[in-house]
């Protein structure tokens, strides 16, 4: 047996926890491509495009053209039947939410899975100013219908703010919104600092959400960024 090390203070931090989503379903589920690890039960699997079509040759070719033009992944994994579905383990946190007969615009790369009467499509940000100012890709996942969904984020769920807007305006300096309902009008606007301030600080745009709807906001996201500004997995 080795003797204990003398004069050494052991850190209190522990290795990051791995997280895995288990989906118990009686009807089926839709997963991000590559998210499935294994399943149990009477479940049939099919690749479904963002437009909702199956994985035939015609749909594949049309999807390939769309993916090449937008940078979006072509297919999601659709499961039909009854059983338990397990996703790939991740160090990211899992955020669970509910749709109530509405549509949700999701940050690119955040979607994991959904169950219920929810279709997974795509939302296109229009305009060069929005693409540059918002920090988002041109295409984002769009969830429509009623049911439960799971998103992944480096920010733990307890640090999120679910904001209910009622004919209100929300302006966010930075890419801190992981999802918002499409009942809100989204735009990218110049900061009130103006061009001179933007040139000095590197900030020039804010995200604006107007109307009635919900916003999933993570104010602590910058605290989870790595030394080069990249978000790290927790």
mmCIF file of C-alpha atoms in Angstrom:
data_model
loop_
_atom_site.group_PDB
_atom_site.id
_atom_site.type_symbol
_atom_site.label_atom_id
_atom_site.label_comp_id
_atom_site.label_asym_id
_atom_site.label_seq_id
_atom_site.Cartn_x
_atom_site.Cartn_y
_atom_site.Cartn_z
ATOM 1 C CA UNK A 1 0.000 0.000 0.000
ATOM 2 C CA UNK A 2 1.331 3.400 -0.941
ATOM 3 C CA UNK A 3 1.856 5.954 1.793
ATOM 4 C CA UNK A 4 -0.291 9.116 1.600
ATOM 5 C CA UNK A 5 1.315 12.086 -0.076
ATOM 6 C CA UNK A 6 2.488 14.640 2.469
ATOM 7 C CA UNK A 7 2.184 18.398 2.099
ATOM 8 C CA UNK A 8 -0.234 18.203 -0.819
ATOM 9 C CA UNK A 9 -3.713 19.684 -0.857
ATOM 10 C CA UNK A 10 -6.071 17.734 -3.057
ATOM 11 C CA UNK A 11 -8.513 19.799 -5.098
ATOM 12 C CA UNK A 12 -12.194 19.490 -4.322
ATOM 13 C CA UNK A 13 -13.276 19.464 -7.954
ATOM 14 C CA UNK A 14 -14.544 16.176 -9.333
ATOM 15 C CA UNK A 15 -14.552 14.870 -12.898
ATOM 16 C CA UNK A 16 -17.448 16.020 -15.030
ATOM 17 C CA UNK A 17 -20.540 13.838 -14.888
ATOM 18 C CA UNK A 18 -21.819 12.053 -17.963
ATOM 19 C CA UNK A 19 -25.537 12.390 -18.659
ATOM 20 C CA UNK A 20 -27.807 10.152 -20.688
ATOM 21 C CA UNK A 21 -31.421 10.646 -21.719
ATOM 22 C CA UNK A 22 -33.827 7.690 -21.387
ATOM 23 C CA UNK A 23 -37.090 8.105 -23.304
ATOM 24 C CA UNK A 24 -39.962 5.829 -22.263
ATOM 25 C CA UNK A 25 -42.478 6.015 -25.094
ATOM 26 C CA UNK A 26 -45.672 4.264 -26.185
ATOM 27 C CA UNK A 27 -45.826 5.983 -29.590
ATOM 28 C CA UNK A 28 -42.310 6.902 -30.677
ATOM 29 C CA UNK A 29 -39.772 9.708 -30.627
ATOM 30 C CA UNK A 30 -37.626 11.871 -32.894
ATOM 31 C CA UNK A 31 -33.893 12.221 -32.231
ATOM 32 C CA UNK A 32 -31.082 14.280 -33.638
ATOM 33 C CA UNK A 33 -29.086 12.232 -36.118
ATOM 34 C CA UNK A 34 -26.360 10.345 -34.258
ATOM 35 C CA UNK A 35 -27.973 10.832 -30.836
ATOM 36 C CA UNK A 36 -29.260 7.246 -30.529
ATOM 37 C CA UNK A 37 -27.108 4.812 -28.541
ATOM 38 C CA UNK A 38 -29.456 1.856 -28.022
ATOM 39 C CA UNK A 39 -33.126 0.975 -27.552
ATOM 40 C CA UNK A 40 -35.365 -1.712 -26.118
ATOM 41 C CA UNK A 41 -38.828 -2.664 -27.260
ATOM 42 C CA UNK A 42 -40.934 -2.887 -30.389
ATOM 43 C CA UNK A 43 -39.568 0.191 -32.117
ATOM 44 C CA UNK A 44 -39.031 0.783 -35.821
ATOM 45 C CA UNK A 45 -36.389 3.277 -36.940
ATOM 46 C CA UNK A 46 -36.393 5.516 -40.009
ATOM 47 C CA UNK A 47 -34.385 8.493 -41.223
ATOM 48 C CA UNK A 48 -36.693 11.474 -41.774
ATOM 49 C CA UNK A 49 -35.739 14.718 -43.469
ATOM 50 C CA UNK A 50 -36.467 18.147 -42.025
ATOM 51 C CA UNK A 51 -39.345 18.436 -44.485
ATOM 52 C CA UNK A 52 -40.916 15.318 -42.953
ATOM 53 C CA UNK A 53 -40.289 12.953 -45.880
ATOM 54 C CA UNK A 54 -38.707 9.551 -45.527
ATOM 55 C CA UNK A 55 -35.290 8.381 -46.567
ATOM 56 C CA UNK A 56 -35.966 7.429 -50.206
ATOM 57 C CA UNK A 57 -33.560 8.257 -53.016
ATOM 58 C CA UNK A 58 -35.557 11.254 -54.218
ATOM 59 C CA UNK A 59 -35.828 12.665 -50.718
ATOM 60 C CA UNK A 60 -32.138 12.001 -50.128
ATOM 61 C CA UNK A 61 -31.103 13.900 -53.257
ATOM 62 C CA UNK A 62 -33.357 16.839 -52.442
ATOM 63 C CA UNK A 63 -32.050 16.818 -48.860
ATOM 64 C CA UNK A 64 -28.452 16.733 -50.065
ATOM 65 C CA UNK A 65 -29.012 19.850 -52.161
ATOM 66 C CA UNK A 66 -30.666 21.647 -49.235
ATOM 67 C CA UNK A 67 -27.933 20.597 -46.809
ATOM 68 C CA UNK A 68 -25.192 21.736 -49.171
ATOM 69 C CA UNK A 69 -26.846 25.127 -49.550
ATOM 70 C CA UNK A 70 -27.628 25.740 -45.890
ATOM 71 C CA UNK A 71 -25.138 23.669 -43.900
ATOM 72 C CA UNK A 72 -27.991 21.901 -42.085
ATOM 73 C CA UNK A 73 -27.918 18.194 -41.329
ATOM 74 C CA UNK A 74 -30.253 16.341 -43.695
ATOM 75 C CA UNK A 75 -32.028 13.861 -41.463
ATOM 76 C CA UNK A 76 -33.349 13.162 -37.993
ATOM 77 C CA UNK A 77 -33.960 9.694 -36.547
ATOM 78 C CA UNK A 78 -37.656 8.826 -36.222
ATOM 79 C CA UNK A 79 -38.726 5.927 -33.997
ATOM 80 C CA UNK A 80 -42.237 4.466 -34.070
ATOM 81 C CA UNK A 81 -43.655 2.041 -31.520
ATOM 82 C CA UNK A 82 -43.336 1.251 -27.835
ATOM 83 C CA UNK A 83 -40.155 0.923 -25.800
ATOM 84 C CA UNK A 84 -37.244 2.748 -24.200
ATOM 85 C CA UNK A 85 -34.736 4.829 -26.164
ATOM 86 C CA UNK A 86 -31.320 5.805 -24.796
ATOM 87 C CA UNK A 87 -29.250 8.646 -26.218
ATOM 88 C CA UNK A 88 -25.468 8.871 -26.396
ATOM 89 C CA UNK A 89 -23.897 9.970 -23.083
ATOM 90 C CA UNK A 90 -22.822 13.609 -22.991
ATOM 91 C CA UNK A 91 -21.128 15.989 -20.590
ATOM 92 C CA UNK A 92 -23.542 18.704 -21.637
ATOM 93 C CA UNK A 93 -26.571 19.422 -19.478
ATOM 94 C CA UNK A 94 -30.027 18.311 -20.616
ATOM 95 C CA UNK A 95 -32.848 20.843 -20.602
ATOM 96 C CA UNK A 96 -36.408 19.482 -20.711
ATOM 97 C CA UNK A 97 -39.378 21.535 -21.865
ATOM 98 C CA UNK A 98 -42.917 21.321 -23.201
ATOM 99 C CA UNK A 99 -44.597 22.602 -26.347
ATOM 100 C CA UNK A 100 -48.260 23.613 -26.173
ATOM 101 C CA UNK A 101 -49.446 23.589 -29.762
ATOM 102 C CA UNK A 102 -46.813 26.096 -30.883
ATOM 103 C CA UNK A 103 -43.479 26.311 -32.689
ATOM 104 C CA UNK A 104 -40.060 26.630 -31.087
ATOM 105 C CA UNK A 105 -36.937 27.958 -32.800
ATOM 106 C CA UNK A 106 -33.885 26.178 -31.339
ATOM 107 C CA UNK A 107 -30.223 27.153 -31.304
ATOM 108 C CA UNK A 108 -28.209 25.182 -33.838
ATOM 109 C CA UNK A 109 -26.735 22.054 -32.212
ATOM 110 C CA UNK A 110 -28.988 22.201 -29.137
ATOM 111 C CA UNK A 111 -31.759 19.789 -30.203
ATOM 112 C CA UNK A 112 -31.540 16.242 -28.793
ATOM 113 C CA UNK A 113 -34.971 14.605 -28.922
ATOM 114 C CA UNK A 114 -38.730 15.094 -28.697
ATOM 115 C CA UNK A 115 -41.836 12.984 -28.072
ATOM 116 C CA UNK A 116 -45.525 13.540 -28.645
ATOM 117 C CA UNK A 117 -47.167 15.254 -31.593
ATOM 118 C CA UNK A 118 -44.093 17.292 -32.557
ATOM 119 C CA UNK A 119 -42.641 17.654 -36.044
ATOM 120 C CA UNK A 120 -39.027 18.709 -36.542
ATOM 121 C CA UNK A 121 -38.412 21.116 -39.399
ATOM 122 C CA UNK A 122 -36.134 24.014 -40.124
ATOM 123 C CA UNK A 123 -36.267 27.771 -39.708
ATOM 124 C CA UNK A 124 -34.296 30.052 -42.021
ATOM 125 C CA UNK A 125 -32.973 33.367 -40.725
ATOM 126 C CA UNK A 126 -33.548 35.853 -43.525
ATOM 127 C CA UNK A 127 -31.087 38.618 -44.334
ATOM 128 C CA UNK A 128 -27.330 39.036 -44.085
ATOM 129 C CA UNK A 129 -27.581 41.412 -41.128
ATOM 130 C CA UNK A 130 -29.415 38.788 -39.052
ATOM 131 C CA UNK A 131 -26.926 36.054 -39.868
ATOM 132 C CA UNK A 132 -23.952 38.225 -38.947
ATOM 133 C CA UNK A 133 -25.499 40.060 -36.026
ATOM 134 C CA UNK A 134 -27.183 37.163 -34.246
ATOM 135 C CA UNK A 135 -24.268 34.771 -34.309
ATOM 136 C CA UNK A 136 -26.660 32.018 -35.473
ATOM 137 C CA UNK A 137 -26.336 29.869 -38.536
ATOM 138 C CA UNK A 138 -28.680 30.516 -41.416
ATOM 139 C CA UNK A 139 -30.766 27.441 -40.611
ATOM 140 C CA UNK A 140 -32.014 26.407 -37.152
ATOM 141 C CA UNK A 141 -34.184 23.475 -35.995
ATOM 142 C CA UNK A 142 -37.875 24.277 -35.612
ATOM 143 C CA UNK A 143 -40.133 22.136 -33.399
ATOM 144 C CA UNK A 144 -43.871 22.390 -34.027
ATOM 145 C CA UNK A 145 -46.803 20.819 -32.172
ATOM 146 C CA UNK A 146 -47.492 19.519 -28.668
ATOM 147 C CA UNK A 147 -45.257 17.326 -26.529
ATOM 148 C CA UNK A 148 -41.996 17.191 -24.638
ATOM 149 C CA UNK A 149 -38.538 18.054 -25.941
ATOM 150 C CA UNK A 150 -34.934 17.831 -24.743
ATOM 151 C CA UNK A 151 -32.154 20.297 -25.543
ATOM 152 C CA UNK A 152 -28.477 20.199 -24.586
ATOM 153 C CA UNK A 153 -26.401 23.066 -23.254
ATOM 154 C CA UNK A 154 -23.192 23.699 -21.289
ATOM 155 C CA UNK A 155 -25.386 25.638 -18.838
ATOM 156 C CA UNK A 156 -27.233 23.630 -16.112
ATOM 157 C CA UNK A 157 -31.049 23.906 -16.114
ATOM 158 C CA UNK A 158 -31.194 25.821 -12.835
ATOM 159 C CA UNK A 159 -29.245 28.693 -14.428
ATOM 160 C CA UNK A 160 -31.780 29.182 -17.225
ATOM 161 C CA UNK A 161 -34.509 31.800 -17.141
ATOM 162 C CA UNK A 162 -37.780 30.944 -18.880
ATOM 163 C CA UNK A 163 -39.200 34.356 -19.730
ATOM 164 C CA UNK A 164 -42.899 34.755 -20.539
ATOM 165 C CA UNK A 165 -43.391 37.846 -22.713
ATOM 166 C CA UNK A 166 -46.824 39.457 -22.995
ATOM 167 C CA UNK A 167 -46.790 42.166 -25.682
ATOM 168 C CA UNK A 168 -43.332 43.010 -24.445
ATOM 169 C CA UNK A 169 -39.829 43.622 -25.811
ATOM 170 C CA UNK A 170 -36.688 41.710 -24.815
ATOM 171 C CA UNK A 171 -33.248 42.822 -26.017
ATOM 172 C CA UNK A 172 -30.220 40.604 -25.429
ATOM 173 C CA UNK A 173 -26.577 41.622 -25.875
ATOM 174 C CA UNK A 174 -24.933 38.370 -26.904
ATOM 175 C CA UNK A 175 -25.973 34.909 -28.049
ATOM 176 C CA UNK A 176 -27.601 33.903 -24.750
ATOM 177 C CA UNK A 177 -30.928 32.536 -26.048
ATOM 178 C CA UNK A 178 -31.102 28.794 -26.675
ATOM 179 C CA UNK A 179 -34.735 28.754 -27.857
ATOM 180 C CA UNK A 180 -37.794 30.948 -28.369
ATOM 181 C CA UNK A 181 -41.344 30.463 -29.617
ATOM 182 C CA UNK A 182 -41.931 31.693 -33.158
ATOM 183 C CA UNK A 183 -44.912 33.750 -32.012
ATOM 184 C CA UNK A 184 -42.244 36.320 -31.166
ATOM 185 C CA UNK A 185 -40.866 38.643 -33.809
ATOM 186 C CA UNK A 186 -37.090 38.238 -33.893
ATOM 187 C CA UNK A 187 -34.700 40.833 -35.272
ATOM 188 C CA UNK A 188 -31.061 41.841 -34.991
ATOM 189 C CA UNK A 189 -30.449 45.520 -34.321
ATOM 190 C CA UNK A 190 -27.492 47.773 -33.859
ATOM 191 C CA UNK A 191 -26.532 48.478 -30.283
ATOM 192 C CA UNK A 192 -27.223 51.950 -28.940
ATOM 193 C CA UNK A 193 -23.475 52.294 -28.452
ATOM 194 C CA UNK A 194 -23.275 53.159 -32.109
ATOM 195 C CA UNK A 195 -20.551 52.512 -34.662
ATOM 196 C CA UNK A 196 -17.778 54.173 -32.645
ATOM 197 C CA UNK A 197 -18.562 52.158 -29.516
ATOM 198 C CA UNK A 198 -18.904 48.996 -31.576
ATOM 199 C CA UNK A 199 -15.481 49.501 -33.095
ATOM 200 C CA UNK A 200 -13.924 49.834 -29.640
ATOM 201 C CA UNK A 201 -15.733 46.992 -27.901
ATOM 202 C CA UNK A 202 -16.293 44.555 -30.741
ATOM 203 C CA UNK A 203 -20.022 44.638 -29.972
ATOM 204 C CA UNK A 204 -22.431 46.169 -32.388
ATOM 205 C CA UNK A 205 -25.569 44.067 -32.516
ATOM 206 C CA UNK A 206 -28.267 42.926 -30.104
ATOM 207 C CA UNK A 207 -31.013 40.350 -30.438
ATOM 208 C CA UNK A 208 -34.536 41.722 -30.098
ATOM 209 C CA UNK A 209 -37.686 39.690 -29.365
ATOM 210 C CA UNK A 210 -41.077 41.415 -29.603
ATOM 211 C CA UNK A 211 -44.614 40.268 -28.916
ATOM 212 C CA UNK A 212 -46.072 37.427 -26.864
ATOM 213 C CA UNK A 213 -44.242 34.160 -26.311
ATOM 214 C CA UNK A 214 -41.503 32.410 -24.357
ATOM 215 C CA UNK A 215 -37.720 32.724 -24.367
ATOM 216 C CA UNK A 216 -35.178 30.295 -22.850
ATOM 217 C CA UNK A 217 -32.363 32.602 -21.723
ATOM 218 C CA UNK A 218 -29.033 31.558 -20.134
ATOM 219 C CA UNK A 219 -27.351 34.674 -18.644
ATOM 220 C CA UNK A 220 -24.425 32.637 -17.264
ATOM 221 C CA UNK A 221 -23.382 31.207 -20.641
ATOM 222 C CA UNK A 222 -20.213 33.384 -20.842
ATOM 223 C CA UNK A 223 -19.061 31.878 -17.525
ATOM 224 C CA UNK A 224 -19.010 28.454 -19.173
ATOM 225 C CA UNK A 225 -16.833 29.569 -22.080
ATOM 226 C CA UNK A 226 -13.296 28.281 -22.568
ATOM 227 C CA UNK A 227 -10.155 30.439 -22.758
ATOM 228 C CA UNK A 228 -10.585 30.972 -26.492
ATOM 229 C CA UNK A 229 -14.236 31.893 -26.170
ATOM 230 C CA UNK A 230 -15.475 28.436 -27.147
ATOM 231 C CA UNK A 231 -18.132 26.878 -24.977
ATOM 232 C CA UNK A 232 -16.868 23.883 -23.032
ATOM 233 C CA UNK A 233 -18.760 20.758 -22.034
ATOM 234 C CA UNK A 234 -19.476 20.475 -18.323
#
